[in-house]
Short mmCIF file of N, CA and C in Angstrom, two decimals:
data_model
loop_
_atom_site.label_atom_id
_atom_site.label_comp_id
_atom_site.label_asym_id
_atom_site.label_seq_id
_atom_site.Cartn_x
_atom_site.Cartn_y
_atom_site.Cartn_z
N UNK Z 1 16.63 -16.42 -29.36
CA UNK Z 1 16.84 -16.32 -27.92
C UNK Z 1 16.12 -15.09 -27.40
N UNK Z 2 15.31 -15.26 -26.39
CA UNK Z 2 14.58 -14.17 -25.75
C UNK Z 2 15.28 -13.81 -24.44
N UNK Z 3 15.43 -12.50 -24.21
CA UNK Z 3 15.98 -12.02 -22.94
C UNK Z 3 14.86 -11.26 -22.24
N UNK Z 4 14.59 -11.65 -21.01
CA UNK Z 4 13.62 -10.93 -20.18
C UNK Z 4 14.40 -10.28 -19.05
N UNK Z 5 14.14 -9.00 -18.86
CA UNK Z 5 14.65 -8.30 -17.70
C UNK Z 5 13.52 -8.16 -16.71
N UNK Z 6 13.86 -8.13 -15.44
CA UNK Z 6 12.80 -7.98 -14.45
C UNK Z 6 13.18 -6.87 -13.47
N UNK Z 7 12.22 -6.00 -13.25
CA UNK Z 7 12.37 -4.91 -12.28
C UNK Z 7 11.21 -5.00 -11.31
N UNK Z 8 11.37 -4.38 -10.18
CA UNK Z 8 10.28 -4.37 -9.23
C UNK Z 8 10.74 -3.97 -7.85
N UNK Z 9 9.77 -3.75 -7.03
CA UNK Z 9 10.02 -3.34 -5.66
C UNK Z 9 10.48 -4.54 -4.82
N UNK Z 10 11.10 -4.23 -3.72
CA UNK Z 10 11.62 -5.24 -2.79
C UNK Z 10 10.48 -6.14 -2.29
N UNK Z 11 10.65 -7.45 -2.45
CA UNK Z 11 9.66 -8.41 -1.97
C UNK Z 11 8.42 -8.54 -2.85
N UNK Z 12 8.47 -8.00 -4.06
CA UNK Z 12 7.29 -8.00 -4.91
C UNK Z 12 7.04 -9.32 -5.62
N UNK Z 13 8.08 -10.14 -5.78
CA UNK Z 13 7.91 -11.42 -6.46
C UNK Z 13 8.84 -11.61 -7.64
N UNK Z 14 9.86 -10.78 -7.75
CA UNK Z 14 10.82 -10.93 -8.85
C UNK Z 14 11.41 -12.33 -8.83
N UNK Z 15 11.85 -12.76 -7.68
CA UNK Z 15 12.46 -14.09 -7.55
C UNK Z 15 11.50 -15.21 -7.87
N UNK Z 16 10.24 -15.03 -7.56
CA UNK Z 16 9.23 -16.04 -7.87
C UNK Z 16 9.06 -16.18 -9.38
N UNK Z 17 9.04 -15.05 -10.07
CA UNK Z 17 8.94 -15.10 -11.54
C UNK Z 17 10.20 -15.75 -12.11
N UNK Z 18 11.35 -15.36 -11.60
CA UNK Z 18 12.61 -15.96 -12.06
C UNK Z 18 12.57 -17.48 -11.87
N UNK Z 19 12.18 -17.91 -10.70
CA UNK Z 19 12.13 -19.35 -10.40
C UNK Z 19 11.20 -20.08 -11.37
N UNK Z 20 10.06 -19.49 -11.66
CA UNK Z 20 9.12 -20.09 -12.60
C UNK Z 20 9.75 -20.22 -13.99
N UNK Z 21 10.37 -19.14 -14.46
CA UNK Z 21 10.97 -19.16 -15.79
C UNK Z 21 12.12 -20.16 -15.89
N UNK Z 22 12.89 -20.28 -14.82
CA UNK Z 22 14.01 -21.22 -14.82
C UNK Z 22 13.51 -22.66 -14.76
N UNK Z 23 12.64 -22.95 -13.79
CA UNK Z 23 12.20 -24.33 -13.58
C UNK Z 23 11.20 -24.82 -14.63
N UNK Z 24 10.28 -23.96 -15.00
CA UNK Z 24 9.20 -24.40 -15.89
C UNK Z 24 9.48 -24.13 -17.37
N UNK Z 25 10.33 -23.15 -17.66
CA UNK Z 25 10.53 -22.74 -19.06
C UNK Z 25 11.98 -22.85 -19.52
N UNK Z 26 12.87 -23.28 -18.65
CA UNK Z 26 14.25 -23.53 -19.05
C UNK Z 26 15.11 -22.29 -19.26
N UNK Z 27 14.70 -21.17 -18.72
CA UNK Z 27 15.51 -19.95 -18.83
C UNK Z 27 16.78 -20.07 -18.00
N UNK Z 28 17.82 -19.36 -18.42
CA UNK Z 28 19.03 -19.21 -17.63
C UNK Z 28 18.91 -17.90 -16.85
N UNK Z 29 19.32 -17.93 -15.58
CA UNK Z 29 19.16 -16.79 -14.68
C UNK Z 29 20.47 -16.05 -14.50
N UNK Z 30 20.42 -14.72 -14.65
CA UNK Z 30 21.56 -13.85 -14.37
C UNK Z 30 21.10 -12.82 -13.35
N UNK Z 31 21.81 -12.74 -12.23
CA UNK Z 31 21.37 -11.96 -11.08
C UNK Z 31 22.28 -10.76 -10.80
N UNK Z 32 21.69 -9.57 -10.78
CA UNK Z 32 22.43 -8.38 -10.37
C UNK Z 32 22.88 -8.54 -8.93
N UNK Z 33 22.03 -9.08 -8.09
CA UNK Z 33 22.35 -9.28 -6.67
C UNK Z 33 23.62 -10.12 -6.51
N UNK Z 34 23.70 -11.24 -7.24
CA UNK Z 34 24.89 -12.10 -7.14
C UNK Z 34 26.12 -11.39 -7.70
N UNK Z 35 25.95 -10.66 -8.79
CA UNK Z 35 27.04 -9.88 -9.37
C UNK Z 35 27.58 -8.89 -8.34
N UNK Z 36 26.66 -8.18 -7.67
CA UNK Z 36 27.06 -7.18 -6.67
C UNK Z 36 27.66 -7.83 -5.42
N UNK Z 37 27.11 -8.95 -4.99
CA UNK Z 37 27.66 -9.62 -3.80
C UNK Z 37 29.11 -10.05 -4.03
N UNK Z 38 29.43 -10.48 -5.23
CA UNK Z 38 30.83 -10.82 -5.54
C UNK Z 38 31.72 -9.60 -5.41
N UNK Z 39 31.25 -8.47 -5.92
CA UNK Z 39 32.02 -7.23 -5.85
C UNK Z 39 32.13 -6.73 -4.41
N UNK Z 40 31.06 -6.86 -3.63
CA UNK Z 40 31.07 -6.45 -2.23
C UNK Z 40 32.10 -7.27 -1.45
N UNK Z 41 32.15 -8.57 -1.72
CA UNK Z 41 33.13 -9.43 -1.06
C UNK Z 41 34.55 -9.03 -1.44
N UNK Z 42 34.77 -8.71 -2.73
CA UNK Z 42 36.10 -8.26 -3.17
C UNK Z 42 36.52 -7.00 -2.42
N UNK Z 43 35.55 -6.12 -2.20
CA UNK Z 43 35.84 -4.84 -1.54
C UNK Z 43 35.82 -4.96 0.00
N UNK Z 44 35.49 -6.14 0.47
CA UNK Z 44 35.43 -6.44 1.91
C UNK Z 44 34.47 -5.50 2.65
N UNK Z 45 33.30 -5.32 2.05
CA UNK Z 45 32.25 -4.52 2.66
C UNK Z 45 31.22 -5.43 3.31
N UNK Z 46 30.41 -4.90 4.22
CA UNK Z 46 29.34 -5.72 4.80
C UNK Z 46 28.31 -6.10 3.74
N UNK Z 47 27.80 -7.31 3.83
CA UNK Z 47 26.80 -7.78 2.87
C UNK Z 47 25.42 -7.33 3.31
N UNK Z 48 25.08 -6.10 2.91
CA UNK Z 48 23.75 -5.57 3.24
C UNK Z 48 23.26 -4.70 2.08
N UNK Z 49 22.04 -4.23 2.18
CA UNK Z 49 21.42 -3.46 1.11
C UNK Z 49 22.16 -2.16 0.85
N UNK Z 50 22.65 -1.51 1.92
CA UNK Z 50 23.39 -0.26 1.73
C UNK Z 50 24.64 -0.49 0.90
N UNK Z 51 25.38 -1.56 1.17
CA UNK Z 51 26.58 -1.87 0.38
C UNK Z 51 26.22 -2.16 -1.07
N UNK Z 52 25.10 -2.85 -1.26
CA UNK Z 52 24.68 -3.16 -2.63
C UNK Z 52 24.40 -1.87 -3.41
N UNK Z 53 23.73 -0.93 -2.79
CA UNK Z 53 23.41 0.34 -3.45
C UNK Z 53 24.70 1.12 -3.72
N UNK Z 54 25.57 1.19 -2.73
CA UNK Z 54 26.84 1.94 -2.88
C UNK Z 54 27.68 1.35 -4.01
N UNK Z 55 27.86 0.04 -4.01
CA UNK Z 55 28.69 -0.61 -5.03
C UNK Z 55 28.06 -0.48 -6.41
N UNK Z 56 26.76 -0.69 -6.51
CA UNK Z 56 26.09 -0.57 -7.80
C UNK Z 56 26.22 0.86 -8.35
N UNK Z 57 25.99 1.84 -7.50
CA UNK Z 57 26.09 3.23 -7.94
C UNK Z 57 27.52 3.56 -8.36
N UNK Z 58 28.49 3.04 -7.63
CA UNK Z 58 29.90 3.27 -7.94
C UNK Z 58 30.27 2.65 -9.30
N UNK Z 59 29.85 1.41 -9.52
CA UNK Z 59 30.15 0.75 -10.80
C UNK Z 59 29.52 1.50 -11.97
N UNK Z 60 28.30 1.96 -11.78
CA UNK Z 60 27.63 2.70 -12.84
C UNK Z 60 28.32 4.05 -13.09
N UNK Z 61 28.67 4.74 -12.00
CA UNK Z 61 29.31 6.05 -12.13
C UNK Z 61 30.66 5.93 -12.84
N UNK Z 62 31.43 4.91 -12.51
CA UNK Z 62 32.78 4.75 -13.07
C UNK Z 62 32.82 4.06 -14.43
N UNK Z 63 31.69 3.53 -14.88
CA UNK Z 63 31.65 2.82 -16.17
C UNK Z 63 30.57 3.39 -17.07
N UNK Z 64 29.33 3.08 -16.76
CA UNK Z 64 28.18 3.61 -17.49
C UNK Z 64 26.93 3.28 -16.69
N UNK Z 65 25.82 3.99 -16.92
CA UNK Z 65 24.59 3.69 -16.19
C UNK Z 65 24.10 2.26 -16.40
N UNK Z 66 24.51 1.63 -17.50
CA UNK Z 66 24.04 0.27 -17.78
C UNK Z 66 25.12 -0.79 -17.58
N UNK Z 67 26.22 -0.43 -16.94
CA UNK Z 67 27.38 -1.31 -16.85
C UNK Z 67 27.06 -2.71 -16.32
N UNK Z 68 26.39 -2.81 -15.20
CA UNK Z 68 26.13 -4.11 -14.57
C UNK Z 68 25.27 -4.98 -15.50
N UNK Z 69 24.21 -4.38 -15.99
CA UNK Z 69 23.30 -5.12 -16.86
C UNK Z 69 23.99 -5.52 -18.16
N UNK Z 70 24.83 -4.64 -18.68
CA UNK Z 70 25.56 -4.98 -19.91
C UNK Z 70 26.48 -6.16 -19.68
N UNK Z 71 27.10 -6.24 -18.50
CA UNK Z 71 27.95 -7.38 -18.17
C UNK Z 71 27.14 -8.67 -18.14
N UNK Z 72 25.97 -8.60 -17.50
CA UNK Z 72 25.12 -9.78 -17.41
C UNK Z 72 24.56 -10.16 -18.79
N UNK Z 73 24.23 -9.16 -19.60
CA UNK Z 73 23.75 -9.45 -20.95
C UNK Z 73 24.82 -10.19 -21.75
N UNK Z 74 26.05 -9.72 -21.67
CA UNK Z 74 27.15 -10.39 -22.38
C UNK Z 74 27.30 -11.84 -21.90
N UNK Z 75 27.17 -12.06 -20.59
CA UNK Z 75 27.22 -13.43 -20.07
C UNK Z 75 26.07 -14.27 -20.65
N UNK Z 76 24.90 -13.65 -20.78
CA UNK Z 76 23.74 -14.40 -21.29
C UNK Z 76 23.95 -14.86 -22.72
N UNK Z 77 24.73 -14.11 -23.48
CA UNK Z 77 24.97 -14.48 -24.88
C UNK Z 77 25.80 -15.75 -25.02
N UNK Z 78 26.49 -16.15 -23.95
CA UNK Z 78 27.28 -17.38 -24.00
C UNK Z 78 26.39 -18.61 -23.88
N UNK Z 79 25.13 -18.41 -23.53
CA UNK Z 79 24.17 -19.50 -23.42
C UNK Z 79 23.40 -19.62 -24.73
N UNK Z 80 22.88 -20.76 -25.01
CA UNK Z 80 22.09 -20.91 -26.24
C UNK Z 80 20.61 -21.06 -25.91
N UNK Z 81 20.20 -20.46 -24.80
CA UNK Z 81 18.78 -20.53 -24.46
C UNK Z 81 18.30 -19.20 -23.91
N UNK Z 82 17.01 -19.11 -23.71
CA UNK Z 82 16.40 -17.89 -23.19
C UNK Z 82 16.99 -17.55 -21.83
N UNK Z 83 17.01 -16.23 -21.52
CA UNK Z 83 17.62 -15.80 -20.26
C UNK Z 83 16.74 -14.77 -19.57
N UNK Z 84 16.87 -14.74 -18.26
CA UNK Z 84 16.23 -13.70 -17.45
C UNK Z 84 17.31 -12.99 -16.66
N UNK Z 85 17.28 -11.67 -16.71
CA UNK Z 85 18.22 -10.84 -15.97
C UNK Z 85 17.45 -10.14 -14.86
N UNK Z 86 17.84 -10.43 -13.65
CA UNK Z 86 17.20 -9.90 -12.44
C UNK Z 86 18.23 -9.09 -11.67
N UNK Z 87 18.09 -7.94 -11.34
CA UNK Z 87 16.98 -7.05 -11.19
C UNK Z 87 17.38 -5.70 -11.78
N UNK Z 88 16.62 -5.25 -12.74
CA UNK Z 88 16.86 -3.99 -13.44
C UNK Z 88 16.45 -2.85 -12.51
N UNK Z 89 17.34 -1.85 -12.33
CA UNK Z 89 17.07 -0.79 -11.36
C UNK Z 89 17.13 0.62 -11.92
N UNK Z 90 17.77 0.80 -13.09
CA UNK Z 90 17.92 2.17 -13.62
C UNK Z 90 17.37 2.27 -15.04
N UNK Z 91 16.87 3.45 -15.41
CA UNK Z 91 16.42 3.64 -16.78
C UNK Z 91 17.53 3.39 -17.80
N UNK Z 92 18.77 3.72 -17.48
CA UNK Z 92 19.88 3.47 -18.40
C UNK Z 92 20.03 1.99 -18.71
N UNK Z 93 19.78 1.15 -17.72
CA UNK Z 93 19.84 -0.29 -17.93
C UNK Z 93 18.74 -0.72 -18.90
N UNK Z 94 17.54 -0.19 -18.69
CA UNK Z 94 16.43 -0.53 -19.58
C UNK Z 94 16.72 -0.06 -21.00
N UNK Z 95 17.19 1.18 -21.12
CA UNK Z 95 17.48 1.73 -22.44
C UNK Z 95 18.51 0.88 -23.18
N UNK Z 96 19.56 0.45 -22.47
CA UNK Z 96 20.58 -0.38 -23.10
C UNK Z 96 20.00 -1.71 -23.57
N UNK Z 97 19.22 -2.36 -22.71
CA UNK Z 97 18.65 -3.66 -23.06
C UNK Z 97 17.61 -3.54 -24.18
N UNK Z 98 16.91 -2.44 -24.24
CA UNK Z 98 15.88 -2.28 -25.29
C UNK Z 98 16.52 -2.17 -26.67
N UNK Z 99 17.82 -1.90 -26.75
CA UNK Z 99 18.49 -1.87 -28.05
C UNK Z 99 18.91 -3.27 -28.49
N UNK Z 100 18.76 -4.24 -27.61
CA UNK Z 100 19.17 -5.62 -27.91
C UNK Z 100 18.01 -6.36 -28.56
N UNK Z 101 18.34 -7.49 -29.12
CA UNK Z 101 17.32 -8.30 -29.79
C UNK Z 101 16.42 -9.03 -28.80
N UNK Z 102 15.18 -9.17 -29.16
CA UNK Z 102 14.21 -9.98 -28.41
C UNK Z 102 14.25 -9.74 -26.91
N UNK Z 103 14.21 -8.47 -26.50
CA UNK Z 103 14.23 -8.12 -25.08
C UNK Z 103 12.86 -7.63 -24.64
N UNK Z 104 12.42 -8.09 -23.46
CA UNK Z 104 11.17 -7.65 -22.85
C UNK Z 104 11.43 -7.37 -21.38
N UNK Z 105 10.84 -6.28 -20.89
CA UNK Z 105 10.99 -5.92 -19.49
C UNK Z 105 9.70 -6.21 -18.75
N UNK Z 106 9.83 -7.01 -17.67
CA UNK Z 106 8.73 -7.29 -16.76
C UNK Z 106 8.92 -6.40 -15.53
N UNK Z 107 7.83 -5.81 -15.05
CA UNK Z 107 7.84 -5.08 -13.77
C UNK Z 107 6.85 -5.78 -12.85
N UNK Z 108 7.23 -5.91 -11.59
CA UNK Z 108 6.36 -6.56 -10.62
C UNK Z 108 6.28 -5.70 -9.37
N UNK Z 109 5.09 -5.63 -8.79
CA UNK Z 109 4.87 -4.85 -7.58
C UNK Z 109 3.79 -5.54 -6.75
N UNK Z 110 3.65 -5.10 -5.53
CA UNK Z 110 2.61 -5.60 -4.63
C UNK Z 110 2.44 -4.58 -3.51
N UNK Z 111 1.41 -4.74 -2.76
CA UNK Z 111 1.15 -3.88 -1.61
C UNK Z 111 2.38 -3.90 -0.67
N UNK Z 112 2.80 -2.74 -0.15
CA UNK Z 112 4.00 -2.70 0.70
C UNK Z 112 3.95 -3.61 1.93
N UNK Z 113 2.81 -3.72 2.58
CA UNK Z 113 2.71 -4.60 3.76
C UNK Z 113 2.90 -6.06 3.38
N UNK Z 114 2.33 -6.47 2.26
CA UNK Z 114 2.50 -7.84 1.78
C UNK Z 114 3.97 -8.08 1.46
N UNK Z 115 4.61 -7.12 0.79
CA UNK Z 115 6.01 -7.27 0.42
C UNK Z 115 6.91 -7.34 1.66
N UNK Z 116 6.60 -6.52 2.66
CA UNK Z 116 7.41 -6.56 3.88
C UNK Z 116 7.31 -7.92 4.56
N UNK Z 117 6.11 -8.46 4.62
CA UNK Z 117 5.93 -9.80 5.22
C UNK Z 117 6.71 -10.85 4.43
N UNK Z 118 6.72 -10.72 3.12
CA UNK Z 118 7.47 -11.67 2.28
C UNK Z 118 8.98 -11.62 2.58
N UNK Z 119 9.52 -10.40 2.71
CA UNK Z 119 10.96 -10.34 2.96
C UNK Z 119 11.32 -10.85 4.34
N UNK Z 120 10.42 -10.67 5.30
CA UNK Z 120 10.68 -11.20 6.64
C UNK Z 120 10.74 -12.74 6.58
N UNK Z 121 9.85 -13.34 5.79
CA UNK Z 121 9.86 -14.80 5.63
C UNK Z 121 11.08 -15.27 4.87
N UNK Z 122 11.49 -14.51 3.86
CA UNK Z 122 12.66 -14.85 3.05
C UNK Z 122 13.92 -14.84 3.90
N UNK Z 123 14.05 -13.80 4.74
CA UNK Z 123 15.09 -13.73 5.77
C UNK Z 123 16.52 -13.78 5.21
N UNK Z 124 16.77 -13.13 4.06
CA UNK Z 124 18.14 -13.09 3.54
C UNK Z 124 18.95 -12.05 4.31
N UNK Z 125 20.26 -12.00 4.03
CA UNK Z 125 21.13 -11.09 4.76
C UNK Z 125 20.75 -9.62 4.59
N UNK Z 126 20.13 -9.26 3.48
CA UNK Z 126 19.73 -7.87 3.27
C UNK Z 126 18.30 -7.58 3.72
N UNK Z 127 17.60 -8.58 4.24
CA UNK Z 127 16.21 -8.41 4.65
C UNK Z 127 16.03 -8.22 6.15
N UNK Z 128 17.09 -8.08 6.88
CA UNK Z 128 17.03 -7.95 8.34
C UNK Z 128 16.76 -6.50 8.73
N UNK Z 129 15.58 -6.00 8.38
CA UNK Z 129 15.25 -4.60 8.62
C UNK Z 129 13.83 -4.46 9.15
N UNK Z 130 13.56 -3.32 9.81
CA UNK Z 130 12.20 -3.06 10.28
C UNK Z 130 11.40 -2.40 9.16
N UNK Z 131 10.10 -2.26 9.37
CA UNK Z 131 9.22 -1.75 8.32
C UNK Z 131 9.59 -0.34 7.89
N UNK Z 132 9.93 0.53 8.85
CA UNK Z 132 10.28 1.91 8.50
C UNK Z 132 11.53 1.96 7.62
N UNK Z 133 12.51 1.11 7.91
CA UNK Z 133 13.72 1.05 7.07
C UNK Z 133 13.36 0.51 5.69
N UNK Z 134 12.50 -0.48 5.66
CA UNK Z 134 12.02 -1.05 4.39
C UNK Z 134 11.43 0.05 3.51
N UNK Z 135 10.55 0.87 4.07
CA UNK Z 135 9.90 1.95 3.32
C UNK Z 135 10.92 3.02 2.93
N UNK Z 136 11.84 3.35 3.82
CA UNK Z 136 12.88 4.35 3.52
C UNK Z 136 13.78 3.87 2.39
N UNK Z 137 14.17 2.59 2.42
CA UNK Z 137 15.00 2.02 1.34
C UNK Z 137 14.27 2.11 0.01
N UNK Z 138 13.01 1.77 0.03
CA UNK Z 138 12.23 1.82 -1.20
C UNK Z 138 12.12 3.24 -1.74
N UNK Z 139 11.86 4.18 -0.86
CA UNK Z 139 11.73 5.58 -1.29
C UNK Z 139 13.03 6.06 -1.92
N UNK Z 140 14.16 5.67 -1.35
CA UNK Z 140 15.47 6.06 -1.87
C UNK Z 140 15.69 5.52 -3.29
N UNK Z 141 15.13 4.36 -3.58
CA UNK Z 141 15.35 3.70 -4.86
C UNK Z 141 14.27 4.01 -5.90
N UNK Z 142 13.29 4.81 -5.54
CA UNK Z 142 12.12 4.97 -6.40
C UNK Z 142 12.27 6.04 -7.48
N UNK Z 143 12.90 7.19 -7.19
CA UNK Z 143 12.82 8.29 -8.15
C UNK Z 143 14.10 9.12 -8.29
N UNK Z 144 15.25 8.54 -8.23
CA UNK Z 144 16.49 9.32 -8.38
C UNK Z 144 16.58 9.95 -9.77
N UNK Z 145 17.15 11.13 -9.84
CA UNK Z 145 17.35 11.79 -11.13
C UNK Z 145 18.73 11.51 -11.70
N UNK Z 146 19.66 11.08 -10.87
CA UNK Z 146 21.01 10.71 -11.32
C UNK Z 146 20.89 9.41 -12.13
N UNK Z 147 21.37 9.39 -13.38
CA UNK Z 147 21.21 8.18 -14.20
C UNK Z 147 21.97 6.96 -13.67
N UNK Z 148 22.87 7.17 -12.72
CA UNK Z 148 23.63 6.06 -12.13
C UNK Z 148 22.95 5.47 -10.91
N UNK Z 149 21.85 6.05 -10.50
CA UNK Z 149 21.16 5.59 -9.29
C UNK Z 149 19.81 4.99 -9.63
N UNK Z 150 19.30 4.21 -8.70
CA UNK Z 150 18.05 3.49 -8.90
C UNK Z 150 16.87 4.43 -9.10
N UNK Z 151 16.01 4.06 -10.05
CA UNK Z 151 14.77 4.77 -10.29
C UNK Z 151 13.73 3.73 -10.71
N UNK Z 152 13.21 3.03 -9.72
CA UNK Z 152 12.26 1.95 -9.99
C UNK Z 152 10.96 2.44 -10.63
N UNK Z 153 10.55 3.65 -10.26
CA UNK Z 153 9.32 4.18 -10.84
C UNK Z 153 9.47 4.33 -12.35
N UNK Z 154 10.56 4.90 -12.80
CA UNK Z 154 10.79 5.08 -14.23
C UNK Z 154 10.94 3.73 -14.94
N UNK Z 155 11.65 2.80 -14.30
CA UNK Z 155 11.80 1.46 -14.90
C UNK Z 155 10.43 0.81 -15.09
N UNK Z 156 9.59 0.95 -14.11
CA UNK Z 156 8.24 0.37 -14.24
C UNK Z 156 7.49 1.00 -15.41
N UNK Z 157 7.63 2.32 -15.56
CA UNK Z 157 6.97 3.01 -16.67
C UNK Z 157 7.49 2.51 -18.02
N UNK Z 158 8.72 2.03 -18.06
CA UNK Z 158 9.33 1.56 -19.30
C UNK Z 158 9.05 0.08 -19.58
N UNK Z 159 8.38 -0.59 -18.64
CA UNK Z 159 8.16 -2.03 -18.75
C UNK Z 159 7.20 -2.38 -19.89
N UNK Z 160 7.45 -3.53 -20.48
CA UNK Z 160 6.55 -4.06 -21.50
C UNK Z 160 5.34 -4.74 -20.87
N UNK Z 161 5.55 -5.34 -19.69
CA UNK Z 161 4.48 -6.05 -19.00
C UNK Z 161 4.59 -5.77 -17.50
N UNK Z 162 3.45 -5.51 -16.84
CA UNK Z 162 3.42 -5.21 -15.41
C UNK Z 162 2.56 -6.25 -14.70
N UNK Z 163 3.10 -6.77 -13.60
CA UNK Z 163 2.40 -7.75 -12.78
C UNK Z 163 2.14 -7.14 -11.41
N UNK Z 164 0.90 -7.19 -10.95
CA UNK Z 164 0.58 -6.80 -9.58
C UNK Z 164 0.40 -8.11 -8.81
N UNK Z 165 1.33 -8.35 -7.90
CA UNK Z 165 1.42 -9.65 -7.24
C UNK Z 165 0.95 -9.58 -5.79
N UNK Z 166 -0.33 -9.32 -5.60
CA UNK Z 166 -0.90 -9.31 -4.25
C UNK Z 166 -1.49 -10.68 -3.89
N UNK Z 167 -1.46 -11.62 -4.82
CA UNK Z 167 -2.06 -12.93 -4.60
C UNK Z 167 -1.03 -13.99 -4.25
N UNK Z 168 -1.29 -15.19 -4.75
CA UNK Z 168 -0.40 -16.31 -4.43
C UNK Z 168 0.47 -16.67 -5.63
N UNK Z 169 1.34 -17.64 -5.43
CA UNK Z 169 2.30 -18.04 -6.46
C UNK Z 169 1.58 -18.58 -7.70
N UNK Z 170 0.51 -19.33 -7.50
CA UNK Z 170 -0.21 -19.90 -8.63
C UNK Z 170 -0.81 -18.80 -9.51
N UNK Z 171 -1.38 -17.75 -8.87
CA UNK Z 171 -1.95 -16.64 -9.64
C UNK Z 171 -0.86 -15.94 -10.45
N UNK Z 172 0.29 -15.71 -9.82
CA UNK Z 172 1.39 -15.05 -10.51
C UNK Z 172 1.89 -15.91 -11.67
N UNK Z 173 2.01 -17.20 -11.45
CA UNK Z 173 2.46 -18.11 -12.51
C UNK Z 173 1.52 -18.08 -13.71
N UNK Z 174 0.22 -18.03 -13.46
CA UNK Z 174 -0.76 -17.94 -14.55
C UNK Z 174 -0.60 -16.65 -15.33
N UNK Z 175 -0.35 -15.55 -14.63
CA UNK Z 175 -0.15 -14.27 -15.31
C UNK Z 175 1.12 -14.30 -16.16
N UNK Z 176 2.18 -14.89 -15.64
CA UNK Z 176 3.42 -15.01 -16.40
C UNK Z 176 3.19 -15.86 -17.64
N UNK Z 177 2.46 -16.93 -17.50
CA UNK Z 177 2.17 -17.81 -18.63
C UNK Z 177 1.40 -17.07 -19.72
N UNK Z 178 0.43 -16.24 -19.33
CA UNK Z 178 -0.32 -15.44 -20.31
C UNK Z 178 0.60 -14.50 -21.07
N UNK Z 179 1.53 -13.87 -20.35
CA UNK Z 179 2.46 -12.94 -21.00
C UNK Z 179 3.40 -13.69 -21.94
N UNK Z 180 3.88 -14.84 -21.53
CA UNK Z 180 4.75 -15.64 -22.41
C UNK Z 180 4.03 -16.02 -23.70
N UNK Z 181 2.75 -16.31 -23.60
CA UNK Z 181 1.95 -16.61 -24.79
C UNK Z 181 1.90 -15.40 -25.70
N UNK Z 182 1.71 -14.21 -25.12
CA UNK Z 182 1.70 -12.98 -25.92
C UNK Z 182 3.04 -12.76 -26.60
N UNK Z 183 4.13 -12.99 -25.88
CA UNK Z 183 5.47 -12.81 -26.44
C UNK Z 183 5.68 -13.78 -27.60
N UNK Z 184 5.28 -15.02 -27.42
CA UNK Z 184 5.42 -16.02 -28.49
C UNK Z 184 4.62 -15.64 -29.73
N UNK Z 185 3.47 -15.00 -29.53
CA UNK Z 185 2.67 -14.54 -30.67
C UNK Z 185 3.36 -13.41 -31.40
N UNK Z 186 4.09 -12.56 -30.67
CA UNK Z 186 4.83 -11.45 -31.27
C UNK Z 186 5.98 -12.01 -32.12
N UNK Z 187 6.65 -13.02 -31.58
CA UNK Z 187 7.79 -13.59 -32.30
C UNK Z 187 7.31 -14.37 -33.49
#
């Protein structure tokens, strides 16, 4: 069983890679976003990006830097097929997963303007923001020194494979397929 974790900037294409792996390769999907939304609803907080960050940081602080990902990893073990865990945000999460068997971290990024246009089209409850807020949110999540807070830059540095997704879905799918071939050769 192979476990792939995916990290990346907002609107970079994490969901597109997940969708490809689920539909084309039979992976099971485990989502940090869905995990957090359940907790946000329990706490009766607004369903927005700020609540997601607050709840995630709180869970990590009160448990461990890898708490959320560890929960999703345990859920993935109940399946008998490959899994993808979306979205890795802290170095502690990466470190925990790297101690597990057959784990690979994918990082995905794209030009900020392209990513902003993508989130506007996606139009989810956490995407209702202007460009300046988009950039401010990203900056907040990029380089925290607290191990319980997001540090996307460090996660990217820890990635086994990096995708620059400035193109279309077909180009990204081809790149994912090349990486899967490399992984299969390693195994």
